[in-house]
C-alpha atoms as one frame of an Amber mdcrd trajectory, in Angstrom:
protein
   4.233 -12.034  -2.575   2.084 -10.188  -5.338   4.650  -7.402  -5.498   7.470
  -9.856  -5.793   5.631 -11.838  -8.598   5.180  -8.617 -10.381   8.766  -7.443
 -10.073   9.832 -10.990 -11.415   7.364 -10.691 -14.347   8.695  -7.356 -15.257
  12.244  -8.532 -15.226  11.415 -11.582 -17.327   9.752  -9.560 -19.821  12.317
  -6.764 -19.821   9.682  -4.101 -18.809  11.195  -1.219 -16.820   9.390   0.118
 -13.777   9.554   3.551 -15.195   7.110   2.220 -18.083   4.620   0.940 -15.492
   4.977   4.143 -13.435   4.213   6.355 -16.520   1.246   4.266 -17.761  -0.416
   3.681 -14.337   0.414   7.202 -12.916   1.840   5.442  -9.734   4.916   7.628
  -8.864   8.250   5.718  -9.561   9.486   6.071  -6.058   6.088   4.572  -4.841
   6.254   1.792  -7.367   9.956   0.917  -6.544   9.110   0.829  -2.803   6.142
  -1.542  -3.373   7.998  -3.892  -5.686  10.867  -4.038  -3.247   8.660  -4.939
  -0.449   8.794  -1.467   1.465   5.102  -0.968   1.241   1.975  -2.754   0.553
   0.383  -2.559  -2.761  -2.744  -0.712  -2.934  -5.867  -2.248  -4.555  -6.231
   0.402  -7.311  -2.455   0.114  -8.070  -2.694  -3.614  -8.525  -5.630  -3.078
 -10.843  -3.802  -0.458 -12.744  -0.598  -2.546 -13.140  -2.665  -5.688 -14.326
  -4.460  -3.392 -16.887  -1.271  -2.075 -18.229   0.357  -5.479 -18.568  -2.921
  -6.896 -19.931  -3.042  -9.822 -17.491  -6.024 -11.151 -15.412  -6.377  -9.858
 -11.940  -5.528 -13.311 -10.624  -2.411 -13.624 -12.700   0.149 -12.562  -9.896
  -1.940 -13.690  -6.928  -1.880 -17.336  -7.953   1.690 -17.709  -9.083   4.430
 -19.090  -6.869   6.901 -17.470  -9.268   5.793 -15.181 -12.188
């Protein structure tokens, strides 16, 4: 659910996965697999994504739809 919320948020803001990959150091193939539900997001990846997007750590956890 967290990954789905992140993906929706990125789409709504027009933010490309490649931008997040570049800023966080998460390989694009890994980020894409995570956001498409093919792997679980790691805690450090989640922290990095929230940091890059400048959102609170609870932002994606508490949303039914981002």
